[in-house]
Structures are given as C-alpha cells and as structure tokens.
C-alpha cells in the first residue's frame, strides 16, 4: 500500500520581535512579563512587516521546504494553505502562493480549521497521495494573527504571533514509514468560545461591528483550555491505539504550541515526558496553524528526527476542531 511521507520542511518568521516587555512599554498594554510567562510560557512573538501578507510568508516557508525536499515548484500537484488570515476573503491564499512560486500545475485551496489548519491540510494531502491521485503536495500553515487580534483585550492579544511553516509531502512505498494515520474531529457546539463574530455573512461589516470590535478575535480562555486538554489527550490515544502503539513508543511530540500549560497537562495525562515535546512557544508565541510545521521544521533541522522514529502530531483550534497524526520518520 502506498503511503505519504513528509519529504521537506520549512519555516518563515518575520524579522520584528515583540517581547512581553515591549507589549507594556511600546503598546501600553496593562500586563507583565511575569504574568504572561507564568500563564502561557510565552516570552516573545514575531510581527509581520507592514505590507507583508500571509501568502508572502507562506511562499518563503514553501521555498525553504522545497529546497530540502529536492523538488521544484513545477513538480507540485497541489497547494493547501491552512489559514484563517488569508490575503483577502477570496481567492484562497494558496492561489497567491502558487503564482509567487510559479507552481503552475498545482490545484490550490485553503483550509479553515484555525490552529488545526495545517494538520487538517496534512490529512487531506495524505488522502490524495495514498490513492495515487497526486504525487507532490505542498502543505502550508500560515497566520498573520497580529492583524486580527483585539489589542484592547489583554487576555488574548498577548498570546499570538505571526509565522509560516511548510511541509512538502510525497509518496512513500515502504509500509512502515510515512504518515501512518490521521484523525480529525470538530465540536460545532463550541463555535462561540473562539471566533471572529463580525465581518462574515452572519454579521456583515457595519459601523456597529467596528465599534464593538467584532471583526477581531474573541476568546473564552478558560473554556478553550479545558476542551483543549481533554481533546488533545483523547485524539492522541486514538492515533496510538489505531496503530497498535503505546505512549512510551513515541519518540517525538510535534504539537500546536497554544500554551505551555496546555502542553504540560496533555503530556502528563499521556504519561509522555515533556522533554519529548518539541517547544518554541517561548520564542514565537502561539502561531496558530503555522505552529505544527514550524515545530516539525525546527526538530528536523536540528537533526533530532532519526530514521524510524515515531512522531505524534496534534493540534486544536477554533471550531473547536482538533486532530492528530502518527508518522514514522
Ligand atoms: N496580563 C495581566 N493580567 C491579565 C492578563 C494579562 N495579559 N489577561 C488577563 N489578566 C487578568 C484578568 O483581568 C483577571 O484579573 P481579575 O482576577 O482581577 O479579574 C485575571 O488575570 C484572570 O483572568 P482570566 O481570564 O481568568 O485568566 P486565566 O487564568 O484564565 O488565564 C489564559 C488566561 C492564559 C488565556 C488562560 O485562560 C488560558 O491559558 N487559556 C487557554 C487559551 C489558549 O491557549 N488560547 C490559545 C488560542 S486557542 C488555541 O490555540 C487552541
């Protein structure tokens, strides 16, 4: 049976660093480095330059991943971008990426699953490659959240940063290597706890939307926290059980870096040492759908991922939507 495999990874981080202290000193937000670090593990985040769009960041990360994969944009059959901050409501950010890369034969679309977007995109790419319908698929997670957070809501604005991560996926003929399985879930009764309520078809842009800042992210942090811990634990067990593995078989965890406390709680429940969970939240904050490919690229370029290592990937975001993937490197 043919599987899919991740054959290249890449990252793009905007140059500008905004530390926790900068939030208070430069932006006048009533917070502190100590509060943010203790509650979230975040020390700094990146901010895209004026004029820089999601497709620009995606294209940089994609080039980085294509170089490692050793293929050219012309080889790509499909480009999927997981994002909730596309360049414009439509067309898809993926279409802009296609033009910037010159990936002329690639079919392009975006996936809207918030912080789980790149994991959902990986799962879609996996299905197309398994069936033989496509050979090479570029999966990007890219988010420009600093443009859509409510800078007057200190409980949410301190969490997020801008970034893009990319994974090039291709065919794998060995039965014991590559993406072993993916598992996706959504609980649509929880849409209100993490969303942008205004500016869509339900509540189109109006002066009222702008006055109430409803075009920006709103979050019920405690509810998100509780659901995230339970969902990530359960979907991890699902992936392991599906393939006949136990938590102790996992060599690396590549998880969406939502919040260090969430990751600590999930690792504890899974009885996987936190040292196996690759971290970057201290440096880049919560980068939403960019988080999983960014973290994978970091581990990959550090040489931490050895042939045959079992990798557990997991992510959760607004929807609430979550998922896992089990990969044999
Ligand atoms: N700095 C200082 N004080 C703050 C800040 C801040 N940035 N934000 C909130 N506070 C204050 C509040 O005003 C409140 O003060 P009060 O007691 O005087 O009223 C106090 O801190 C507690 O506020 P809570 O909102 O209850 O804070 P909580 O302890 O729940 O922490 C947090 C907030 C960190 C967001 C937490 O709920 C959390 O980790 N939630 C998970 C959310 C998350 O990770 N979201 C990521 C996006 S979703 C995803 O990626 C899956």
mmCIF file of C-alpha atoms and ligand atoms in Angstrom:
data_model
loop_
_atom_site.group_PDB
_atom_site.id
_atom_site.type_symbol
_atom_site.label_atom_id
_atom_site.label_comp_id
_atom_site.label_asym_id
_atom_site.label_seq_id
_atom_site.Cartn_x
_atom_site.Cartn_y
_atom_site.Cartn_z
ATOM 1 C CA UNK A 1 0.000 0.000 0.000
ATOM 2 C CA UNK A 2 1.291 3.473 -0.833
ATOM 3 C CA UNK A 3 1.578 5.997 1.989
ATOM 4 C CA UNK A 4 2.512 9.666 2.067
ATOM 5 C CA UNK A 5 5.701 10.982 3.630
ATOM 6 C CA UNK A 6 6.934 14.417 4.664
ATOM 7 C CA UNK A 7 9.964 14.959 2.425
ATOM 8 C CA UNK A 8 10.748 18.596 3.218
ATOM 9 C CA UNK A 9 10.007 21.148 5.933
ATOM 10 C CA UNK A 10 10.424 24.914 6.054
ATOM 11 C CA UNK A 11 9.848 27.963 8.199
ATOM 12 C CA UNK A 12 9.396 31.692 7.844
ATOM 13 C CA UNK A 13 9.471 34.059 10.801
ATOM 14 C CA UNK A 14 9.083 37.821 10.283
ATOM 15 C CA UNK A 15 12.062 39.845 11.489
ATOM 16 C CA UNK A 16 10.356 42.005 14.083
ATOM 17 C CA UNK A 17 10.421 40.580 17.612
ATOM 18 C CA UNK A 18 7.904 41.850 20.158
ATOM 19 C CA UNK A 19 8.829 40.809 23.709
ATOM 20 C CA UNK A 20 6.459 40.737 26.666
ATOM 21 C CA UNK A 21 8.152 43.876 27.965
ATOM 22 C CA UNK A 22 7.600 45.557 24.573
ATOM 23 C CA UNK A 23 3.851 44.925 24.988
ATOM 24 C CA UNK A 24 3.817 47.121 28.055
ATOM 25 C CA UNK A 25 6.496 49.637 27.066
ATOM 26 C CA UNK A 26 5.689 50.116 23.372
ATOM 27 C CA UNK A 27 1.968 49.276 23.197
ATOM 28 C CA UNK A 28 0.916 50.369 26.684
ATOM 29 C CA UNK A 29 -0.866 47.061 27.431
ATOM 30 C CA UNK A 30 -1.607 46.558 31.131
ATOM 31 C CA UNK A 31 0.248 43.261 31.561
ATOM 32 C CA UNK A 32 3.647 41.956 32.667
ATOM 33 C CA UNK A 33 6.347 39.566 31.541
ATOM 34 C CA UNK A 34 5.822 37.540 34.732
ATOM 35 C CA UNK A 35 2.035 37.146 34.192
ATOM 36 C CA UNK A 36 2.401 36.076 30.564
ATOM 37 C CA UNK A 37 5.260 33.635 31.224
ATOM 38 C CA UNK A 38 3.527 32.033 34.188
ATOM 39 C CA UNK A 39 0.151 31.592 32.463
ATOM 40 C CA UNK A 40 1.352 30.728 28.944
ATOM 41 C CA UNK A 41 5.132 30.135 28.721
ATOM 42 C CA UNK A 42 5.395 32.889 26.101
ATOM 43 C CA UNK A 43 8.329 35.326 26.175
ATOM 44 C CA UNK A 44 8.133 36.922 22.703
ATOM 45 C CA UNK A 45 6.331 36.763 19.373
ATOM 46 C CA UNK A 46 7.069 37.909 15.792
ATOM 47 C CA UNK A 47 5.166 40.620 13.948
ATOM 48 C CA UNK A 48 4.950 40.801 10.156
ATOM 49 C CA UNK A 49 6.137 43.980 8.430
ATOM 50 C CA UNK A 50 3.580 46.427 7.012
ATOM 51 C CA UNK A 51 2.653 45.216 3.531
ATOM 52 C CA UNK A 52 3.714 41.649 4.261
ATOM 53 C CA UNK A 53 0.802 39.262 3.605
ATOM 54 C CA UNK A 54 0.098 35.641 4.532
ATOM 55 C CA UNK A 55 0.992 34.448 1.029
ATOM 56 C CA UNK A 56 4.386 36.209 1.267
ATOM 57 C CA UNK A 57 5.223 34.391 4.489
ATOM 58 C CA UNK A 58 3.867 31.117 3.047
ATOM 59 C CA UNK A 59 5.997 31.457 -0.084
ATOM 60 C CA UNK A 60 9.198 31.941 1.946
ATOM 61 C CA UNK A 61 8.433 28.859 4.086
ATOM 62 C CA UNK A 62 7.486 26.855 0.983
ATOM 63 C CA UNK A 63 10.782 27.645 -0.796
ATOM 64 C CA UNK A 64 12.647 26.554 2.318
ATOM 65 C CA UNK A 65 10.732 23.233 2.363
ATOM 66 C CA UNK A 66 11.038 22.639 -1.401
ATOM 67 C CA UNK A 67 14.833 23.069 -1.163
ATOM 68 C CA UNK A 68 15.020 20.368 1.492
ATOM 69 C CA UNK A 69 12.661 18.091 -0.461
ATOM 70 C CA UNK A 70 14.793 18.497 -3.580
ATOM 71 C CA UNK A 71 11.860 19.201 -5.882
ATOM 72 C CA UNK A 72 10.815 22.326 -7.777
ATOM 73 C CA UNK A 73 7.551 24.304 -7.690
ATOM 74 C CA UNK A 74 6.745 22.867 -11.130
ATOM 75 C CA UNK A 75 6.597 19.384 -9.544
ATOM 76 C CA UNK A 76 3.752 20.321 -7.177
ATOM 77 C CA UNK A 77 0.320 18.820 -7.902
ATOM 78 C CA UNK A 78 -1.481 20.662 -5.117
ATOM 79 C CA UNK A 79 -1.004 23.506 -2.618
ATOM 80 C CA UNK A 80 -3.098 23.603 0.559
ATOM 81 C CA UNK A 81 -2.759 26.512 2.965
ATOM 82 C CA UNK A 82 -4.221 26.157 6.456
ATOM 83 C CA UNK A 83 -5.088 29.712 7.468
ATOM 84 C CA UNK A 84 -7.760 31.945 8.945
ATOM 85 C CA UNK A 85 -5.888 35.062 7.827
ATOM 86 C CA UNK A 86 -5.766 34.747 4.017
ATOM 87 C CA UNK A 87 -4.562 37.757 1.997
ATOM 88 C CA UNK A 88 -8.232 38.578 1.294
ATOM 89 C CA UNK A 89 -11.580 36.776 1.905
ATOM 90 C CA UNK A 90 -11.167 35.187 -1.513
ATOM 91 C CA UNK A 91 -9.455 33.919 -3.586
ATOM 92 C CA UNK A 92 -7.504 31.470 -1.470
ATOM 93 C CA UNK A 93 -4.080 32.374 -0.088
ATOM 94 C CA UNK A 94 -2.921 29.169 -1.789
ATOM 95 C CA UNK A 95 -3.646 30.710 -5.208
ATOM 96 C CA UNK A 96 -1.360 33.670 -4.405
ATOM 97 C CA UNK A 97 1.317 31.231 -3.223
ATOM 98 C CA UNK A 98 1.017 29.294 -6.480
ATOM 99 C CA UNK A 99 1.626 32.443 -8.530
ATOM 100 C CA UNK A 100 4.555 33.562 -6.348
ATOM 101 C CA UNK A 101 6.201 30.135 -6.574
ATOM 102 C CA UNK A 102 5.338 29.563 -10.236
ATOM 103 C CA UNK A 103 3.798 26.190 -9.344
ATOM 104 C CA UNK A 104 1.679 26.229 -12.473
ATOM 105 C CA UNK A 105 0.158 22.743 -12.382
ATOM 106 C CA UNK A 106 -0.844 22.810 -8.682
ATOM 107 C CA UNK A 107 -4.522 22.849 -7.693
ATOM 108 C CA UNK A 108 -4.871 25.321 -4.830
ATOM 109 C CA UNK A 109 -7.191 25.905 -1.908
ATOM 110 C CA UNK A 110 -7.198 26.976 1.757
ATOM 111 C CA UNK A 111 -8.405 25.040 4.776
ATOM 112 C CA UNK A 112 -10.165 26.903 7.585
ATOM 113 C CA UNK A 113 -9.670 24.949 10.787
ATOM 114 C CA UNK A 114 -7.934 27.703 12.789
ATOM 115 C CA UNK A 115 -4.954 26.390 14.771
ATOM 116 C CA UNK A 116 -5.646 22.859 13.494
ATOM 117 C CA UNK A 117 -5.492 24.081 9.858
ATOM 118 C CA UNK A 118 -2.127 22.623 8.882
ATOM 119 C CA UNK A 119 -2.934 19.256 10.470
ATOM 120 C CA UNK A 120 -6.224 19.160 8.551
ATOM 121 C CA UNK A 121 -4.287 20.082 5.385
ATOM 122 C CA UNK A 122 -1.745 17.327 6.055
ATOM 123 C CA UNK A 123 -4.602 14.837 6.381
ATOM 124 C CA UNK A 124 -6.128 15.946 3.067
ATOM 125 C CA UNK A 125 -2.747 15.742 1.318
ATOM 126 C CA UNK A 126 -2.247 12.271 2.785
ATOM 127 C CA UNK A 127 -5.536 11.037 1.279
ATOM 128 C CA UNK A 128 -4.672 12.342 -2.216
ATOM 129 C CA UNK A 129 -1.176 10.811 -2.151
ATOM 130 C CA UNK A 130 -2.323 7.452 -0.732
ATOM 131 C CA UNK A 131 -4.799 6.972 -3.559
ATOM 132 C CA UNK A 132 -2.137 7.861 -6.127
ATOM 133 C CA UNK A 133 -4.213 10.788 -7.398
ATOM 134 C CA UNK A 134 -1.387 13.226 -6.572
ATOM 135 C CA UNK A 135 2.360 12.842 -6.180
ATOM 136 C CA UNK A 136 3.670 16.007 -4.523
ATOM 137 C CA UNK A 137 1.553 18.246 -2.290
ATOM 138 C CA UNK A 138 2.697 21.412 -0.522
ATOM 139 C CA UNK A 139 1.061 21.902 2.869
ATOM 140 C CA UNK A 140 1.443 25.320 4.484
ATOM 141 C CA UNK A 141 0.272 26.644 7.828
ATOM 142 C CA UNK A 142 0.487 30.430 7.847
ATOM 143 C CA UNK A 143 -1.069 33.001 10.096
ATOM 144 C CA UNK A 144 -0.886 36.758 10.466
ATOM 145 C CA UNK A 145 -2.779 36.896 13.723
ATOM 146 C CA UNK A 146 -1.332 40.203 14.920
ATOM 147 C CA UNK A 147 -3.606 41.866 12.325
ATOM 148 C CA UNK A 148 -6.818 40.307 13.698
ATOM 149 C CA UNK A 149 -6.305 40.193 17.467
ATOM 150 C CA UNK A 150 -8.041 42.712 19.667
ATOM 151 C CA UNK A 151 -5.144 44.705 21.128
ATOM 152 C CA UNK A 152 -7.551 46.030 23.771
ATOM 153 C CA UNK A 153 -8.181 42.501 25.137
ATOM 154 C CA UNK A 154 -5.101 41.703 27.185
ATOM 155 C CA UNK A 155 -6.225 38.117 27.918
ATOM 156 C CA UNK A 156 -5.975 37.149 24.239
ATOM 157 C CA UNK A 157 -3.709 39.646 22.436
ATOM 158 C CA UNK A 158 -0.600 38.614 24.380
ATOM 159 C CA UNK A 159 -0.812 35.042 23.073
ATOM 160 C CA UNK A 160 -0.393 35.300 19.323
ATOM 161 C CA UNK A 161 2.409 35.788 16.792
ATOM 162 C CA UNK A 162 2.927 35.743 13.012
ATOM 163 C CA UNK A 163 4.698 32.900 11.168
ATOM 164 C CA UNK A 164 4.511 30.370 8.360
ATOM 165 C CA UNK A 165 5.563 26.733 8.260
ATOM 166 C CA UNK A 166 5.571 24.354 5.296
ATOM 167 C CA UNK A 167 5.705 20.617 4.643
ATOM 168 C CA UNK A 168 6.275 19.049 1.236
ATOM 169 C CA UNK A 169 4.605 15.656 1.024
ATOM 170 C CA UNK A 170 5.340 12.917 -1.457
ATOM 171 C CA UNK A 171 4.778 9.175 -1.974
ATOM 172 C CA UNK A 172 6.305 6.501 0.289
ATOM 173 C CA UNK A 173 6.312 2.888 -0.837
ATOM 174 C CA UNK A 174 7.638 1.321 2.380
ATOM 175 C CA UNK A 175 4.730 0.153 4.507
ATOM 176 C CA UNK A 176 6.400 1.059 7.815
ATOM 177 C CA UNK A 177 7.393 4.656 7.021
ATOM 178 C CA UNK A 178 5.492 7.905 6.476
ATOM 179 C CA UNK A 179 2.073 9.042 7.669
ATOM 180 C CA UNK A 180 0.518 6.033 9.411
ATOM 181 C CA UNK A 181 -2.868 7.625 10.090
ATOM 182 C CA UNK A 182 -4.638 10.926 10.722
ATOM 183 C CA UNK A 183 -7.648 11.579 12.976
ATOM 184 C CA UNK A 184 -9.845 14.682 12.753
ATOM 185 C CA UNK A 185 -12.713 15.931 14.935
ATOM 186 C CA UNK A 186 -14.903 19.003 15.407
ATOM 187 C CA UNK A 187 -17.384 20.064 18.083
ATOM 188 C CA UNK A 188 -19.514 22.677 16.333
ATOM 189 C CA UNK A 189 -21.435 23.466 19.520
ATOM 190 C CA UNK A 190 -18.328 25.346 20.717
ATOM 191 C CA UNK A 191 -18.023 27.899 17.887
ATOM 192 C CA UNK A 192 -18.621 30.848 20.242
ATOM 193 C CA UNK A 193 -15.668 30.287 22.596
ATOM 194 C CA UNK A 194 -13.045 31.197 19.998
ATOM 195 C CA UNK A 195 -14.151 33.161 16.951
ATOM 196 C CA UNK A 196 -14.371 36.404 14.989
ATOM 197 C CA UNK A 197 -18.090 37.166 15.284
ATOM 198 C CA UNK A 198 -18.341 40.050 12.793
ATOM 199 C CA UNK A 199 -17.459 40.732 9.164
ATOM 200 C CA UNK A 200 -18.819 37.461 7.755
ATOM 201 C CA UNK A 201 -22.189 36.607 6.184
ATOM 202 C CA UNK A 202 -23.909 36.249 9.582
ATOM 203 C CA UNK A 203 -22.954 39.780 10.607
ATOM 204 C CA UNK A 204 -21.524 41.733 7.672
ATOM 205 C CA UNK A 205 -19.215 44.692 8.225
ATOM 206 C CA UNK A 206 -21.045 47.715 9.626
ATOM 207 C CA UNK A 207 -20.195 50.645 11.839
ATOM 208 C CA UNK A 208 -21.671 48.658 14.736
ATOM 209 C CA UNK A 209 -19.329 45.714 14.059
ATOM 210 C CA UNK A 210 -16.354 48.073 14.024
ATOM 211 C CA UNK A 211 -17.489 49.977 17.123
ATOM 212 C CA UNK A 212 -17.837 46.705 19.067
ATOM 213 C CA UNK A 213 -14.539 45.418 17.598
ATOM 214 C CA UNK A 214 -16.381 42.279 16.444
ATOM 215 C CA UNK A 215 -14.110 41.951 13.395
ATOM 216 C CA UNK A 216 -11.392 40.813 15.809
ATOM 217 C CA UNK A 217 -10.653 37.592 17.722
ATOM 218 C CA UNK A 218 -12.723 36.908 20.808
ATOM 219 C CA UNK A 219 -11.830 34.044 23.170
ATOM 220 C CA UNK A 220 -13.151 32.465 26.351
ATOM 221 C CA UNK A 221 -9.743 31.357 27.613
ATOM 222 C CA UNK A 222 -10.779 29.020 30.405
ATOM 223 C CA UNK A 223 -13.249 27.104 28.214
ATOM 224 C CA UNK A 224 -10.658 26.775 25.455
ATOM 225 C CA UNK A 225 -8.135 25.491 27.975
ATOM 226 C CA UNK A 226 -10.442 22.762 29.338
ATOM 227 C CA UNK A 227 -11.571 21.500 25.930
ATOM 228 C CA UNK A 228 -8.030 21.615 24.508
ATOM 229 C CA UNK A 229 -6.529 19.421 27.229
ATOM 230 C CA UNK A 230 -9.277 16.789 27.005
ATOM 231 C CA UNK A 231 -9.412 16.747 23.189
ATOM 232 C CA UNK A 232 -5.641 16.531 22.642
ATOM 233 C CA UNK A 233 -5.310 13.690 25.137
ATOM 234 C CA UNK A 234 -8.158 11.738 23.582
ATOM 235 C CA UNK A 235 -7.106 12.225 19.929
ATOM 236 C CA UNK A 236 -3.533 11.191 20.811
ATOM 237 C CA UNK A 237 -4.751 7.957 22.381
ATOM 238 C CA UNK A 238 -6.920 7.419 19.297
ATOM 239 C CA UNK A 239 -3.923 7.689 16.936
ATOM 240 C CA UNK A 240 -1.756 5.393 19.066
ATOM 241 C CA UNK A 241 -4.481 2.755 19.565
ATOM 242 C CA UNK A 242 -5.359 2.796 15.855
ATOM 243 C CA UNK A 243 -1.795 1.743 15.031
ATOM 244 C CA UNK A 244 -1.213 -0.577 17.988
ATOM 245 C CA UNK A 245 1.276 1.677 19.800
ATOM 246 C CA UNK A 246 1.550 2.912 23.392
ATOM 247 C CA UNK A 247 2.561 6.387 24.595
ATOM 248 C CA UNK A 248 6.042 5.098 25.537
ATOM 249 C CA UNK A 249 6.670 4.171 21.874
ATOM 250 C CA UNK A 250 6.546 7.860 20.873
ATOM 251 C CA UNK A 251 9.976 9.408 20.214
ATOM 252 C CA UNK A 252 8.799 12.973 19.454
ATOM 253 C CA UNK A 253 5.676 15.036 20.002
ATOM 254 C CA UNK A 254 5.058 17.822 17.497
ATOM 255 C CA UNK A 255 2.157 19.757 18.961
ATOM 256 C CA UNK A 256 0.417 23.032 18.246
ATOM 257 C CA UNK A 257 2.068 25.469 20.661
ATOM 258 C CA UNK A 258 -1.108 27.040 22.048
ATOM 259 C CA UNK A 259 0.053 27.469 25.582
ATOM 260 C CA UNK A 260 2.791 25.756 27.603
ATOM 261 C CA UNK A 261 0.358 24.886 30.390
ATOM 262 C CA UNK A 262 -1.926 23.064 27.946
ATOM 263 C CA UNK A 263 1.019 21.059 26.602
ATOM 264 C CA UNK A 264 2.281 20.230 30.107
ATOM 265 C CA UNK A 265 -1.175 18.978 31.110
ATOM 266 C CA UNK A 266 -1.577 16.880 27.943
ATOM 267 C CA UNK A 267 1.890 15.297 28.244
ATOM 268 C CA UNK A 268 1.226 14.489 31.905
ATOM 269 C CA UNK A 269 -2.098 12.812 31.073
ATOM 270 C CA UNK A 270 -0.473 10.849 28.230
ATOM 271 C CA UNK A 271 2.457 9.949 30.509
ATOM 272 C CA UNK A 272 4.897 11.154 27.845
ATOM 273 C CA UNK A 273 7.852 13.159 29.256
ATOM 274 C CA UNK A 274 7.663 16.850 28.362
ATOM 275 C CA UNK A 275 11.237 16.531 27.057
ATOM 276 C CA UNK A 276 9.855 14.627 24.030
ATOM 277 C CA UNK A 277 7.591 17.564 23.133
ATOM 278 C CA UNK A 278 9.486 19.997 20.889
ATOM 279 C CA UNK A 279 8.870 23.550 22.095
ATOM 280 C CA UNK A 280 9.208 27.031 20.634
ATOM 281 C CA UNK A 281 6.329 28.888 22.273
ATOM 282 C CA UNK A 282 8.721 30.886 24.466
ATOM 283 C CA UNK A 283 10.291 32.479 21.363
ATOM 284 C CA UNK A 284 7.368 32.741 18.912
ATOM 285 C CA UNK A 285 4.131 32.539 20.919
ATOM 286 C CA UNK A 286 1.006 30.882 19.561
ATOM 287 C CA UNK A 287 1.381 30.914 15.766
ATOM 288 C CA UNK A 288 -1.885 29.026 15.145
ATOM 289 C CA UNK A 289 -1.789 26.856 12.012
ATOM 290 C CA UNK A 290 1.911 27.664 11.429
ATOM 291 C CA UNK A 291 2.779 26.067 14.743
ATOM 292 C CA UNK A 292 2.897 22.363 13.774
ATOM 293 C CA UNK A 293 5.004 22.699 10.579
ATOM 294 C CA UNK A 294 7.228 25.281 12.295
ATOM 295 C CA UNK A 295 7.901 22.946 15.205
ATOM 296 C CA UNK A 296 8.482 19.991 12.873
ATOM 297 C CA UNK A 297 10.947 22.023 10.818
ATOM 298 C CA UNK A 298 12.795 23.062 13.967
ATOM 299 C CA UNK A 299 13.163 19.412 15.078
ATOM 300 C CA UNK A 300 14.077 18.315 11.542
ATOM 301 C CA UNK A 301 16.810 20.926 11.044
ATOM 302 C CA UNK A 302 18.242 20.220 14.490
ATOM 303 C CA UNK A 303 18.762 16.622 13.294
ATOM 304 C CA UNK A 304 16.569 15.369 16.140
ATOM 305 C CA UNK A 305 14.358 13.178 13.922
ATOM 306 C CA UNK A 306 16.039 9.835 13.202
ATOM 307 C CA UNK A 307 15.040 7.267 10.602
ATOM 308 C CA UNK A 308 12.249 5.126 12.067
ATOM 309 C CA UNK A 309 11.333 7.493 14.935
ATOM 310 C CA UNK A 310 7.628 7.528 15.841
ATOM 311 C CA UNK A 311 6.225 11.085 15.810
ATOM 312 C CA UNK A 312 2.909 12.051 17.354
ATOM 313 C CA UNK A 313 1.454 15.270 15.913
ATOM 314 C CA UNK A 314 -1.521 17.080 17.446
ATOM 315 C CA UNK A 315 -3.373 20.385 17.136
ATOM 316 C CA UNK A 316 -6.585 22.102 18.223
ATOM 317 C CA UNK A 317 -8.188 25.396 17.312
ATOM 318 C CA UNK A 318 -11.399 27.349 16.877
ATOM 319 C CA UNK A 319 -14.381 25.301 15.803
ATOM 320 C CA UNK A 320 -13.454 23.695 18.082
ATOM 321 C CA UNK A 321 -11.542 21.500 15.618
ATOM 322 C CA UNK A 322 -8.723 19.176 16.512
ATOM 323 C CA UNK A 323 -6.710 16.289 15.172
ATOM 324 C CA UNK A 324 -3.676 14.056 15.396
ATOM 325 C CA UNK A 325 -1.326 12.274 13.028
ATOM 326 C CA UNK A 326 1.065 9.434 13.686
ATOM 327 C CA UNK A 327 4.171 9.483 11.487
ATOM 328 C CA UNK A 328 7.055 7.010 11.203
ATOM 329 C CA UNK A 329 10.007 9.216 10.096
HETATM 330 N N1 LIG B 1 -1.867 40.413 31.989
HETATM 331 C C1 LIG B 1 -2.197 40.594 33.261
HETATM 332 N N2 LIG B 1 -3.375 40.210 33.771
HETATM 333 C C2 LIG B 1 -4.256 39.619 32.929
HETATM 334 C C3 LIG B 1 -3.964 39.399 31.571
HETATM 335 C C4 LIG B 1 -2.710 39.833 31.106
HETATM 336 N N3 LIG B 1 -2.327 39.663 29.832
HETATM 337 N N4 LIG B 1 -5.016 38.797 30.987
HETATM 338 C C5 LIG B 1 -5.951 38.640 31.941
HETATM 339 N N5 LIG B 1 -5.489 39.141 33.113
HETATM 340 C C6 LIG B 1 -6.168 39.167 34.398
HETATM 341 C C7 LIG B 1 -7.657 39.244 34.269
HETATM 342 O O1 LIG B 1 -8.091 40.578 34.091
HETATM 343 C C8 LIG B 1 -8.117 38.669 35.574
HETATM 344 O O2 LIG B 1 -7.985 39.665 36.568
HETATM 345 P P1 LIG B 1 -9.060 39.743 37.778
HETATM 346 O O3 LIG B 1 -8.935 38.451 38.513
HETATM 347 O O4 LIG B 1 -8.606 40.941 38.535
HETATM 348 O O5 LIG B 1 -10.398 39.903 37.108
HETATM 349 C C9 LIG B 1 -7.071 37.606 35.855
HETATM 350 O O6 LIG B 1 -5.924 37.940 35.074
HETATM 351 C C10 LIG B 1 -7.547 36.227 35.481
HETATM 352 O O7 LIG B 1 -8.143 36.302 34.177
HETATM 353 P P2 LIG B 1 -8.548 35.023 33.396
HETATM 354 O O8 LIG B 1 -9.015 35.398 32.028
HETATM 355 O O9 LIG B 1 -9.474 34.212 34.245
HETATM 356 O O10 LIG B 1 -7.118 34.353 33.282
HETATM 357 P P3 LIG B 1 -6.729 32.860 33.199
HETATM 358 O O11 LIG B 1 -6.070 32.456 34.432
HETATM 359 O O12 LIG B 1 -7.830 32.016 32.672
HETATM 360 O O13 LIG B 1 -5.604 32.955 32.069
HETATM 361 C C11 LIG B 1 -5.373 32.476 29.743
HETATM 362 C C12 LIG B 1 -5.928 33.439 30.773
HETATM 363 C C13 LIG B 1 -3.869 32.484 29.846
HETATM 364 C C14 LIG B 1 -5.791 32.948 28.366
HETATM 365 C C15 LIG B 1 -5.935 31.069 30.067
HETATM 366 O O14 LIG B 1 -7.333 31.089 30.142
HETATM 367 C C16 LIG B 1 -5.530 30.066 29.055
HETATM 368 O O15 LIG B 1 -4.405 29.647 29.026
HETATM 369 N N6 LIG B 1 -6.475 29.645 28.194
HETATM 370 C C17 LIG B 1 -6.196 28.836 27.065
HETATM 371 C C18 LIG B 1 -6.396 29.713 25.892
HETATM 372 C C19 LIG B 1 -5.377 29.499 24.837
HETATM 373 O O16 LIG B 1 -4.337 28.911 24.999
HETATM 374 N N7 LIG B 1 -5.726 30.020 23.714
HETATM 375 C C20 LIG B 1 -4.866 29.939 22.611
HETATM 376 C C21 LIG B 1 -5.678 30.105 21.389
HETATM 377 S S1 LIG B 1 -6.643 28.727 21.120
HETATM 378 C C22 LIG B 1 -5.622 27.601 20.563
HETATM 379 O O17 LIG B 1 -4.570 27.868 20.072
HETATM 380 C C23 LIG B 1 -6.079 26.230 20.738
#
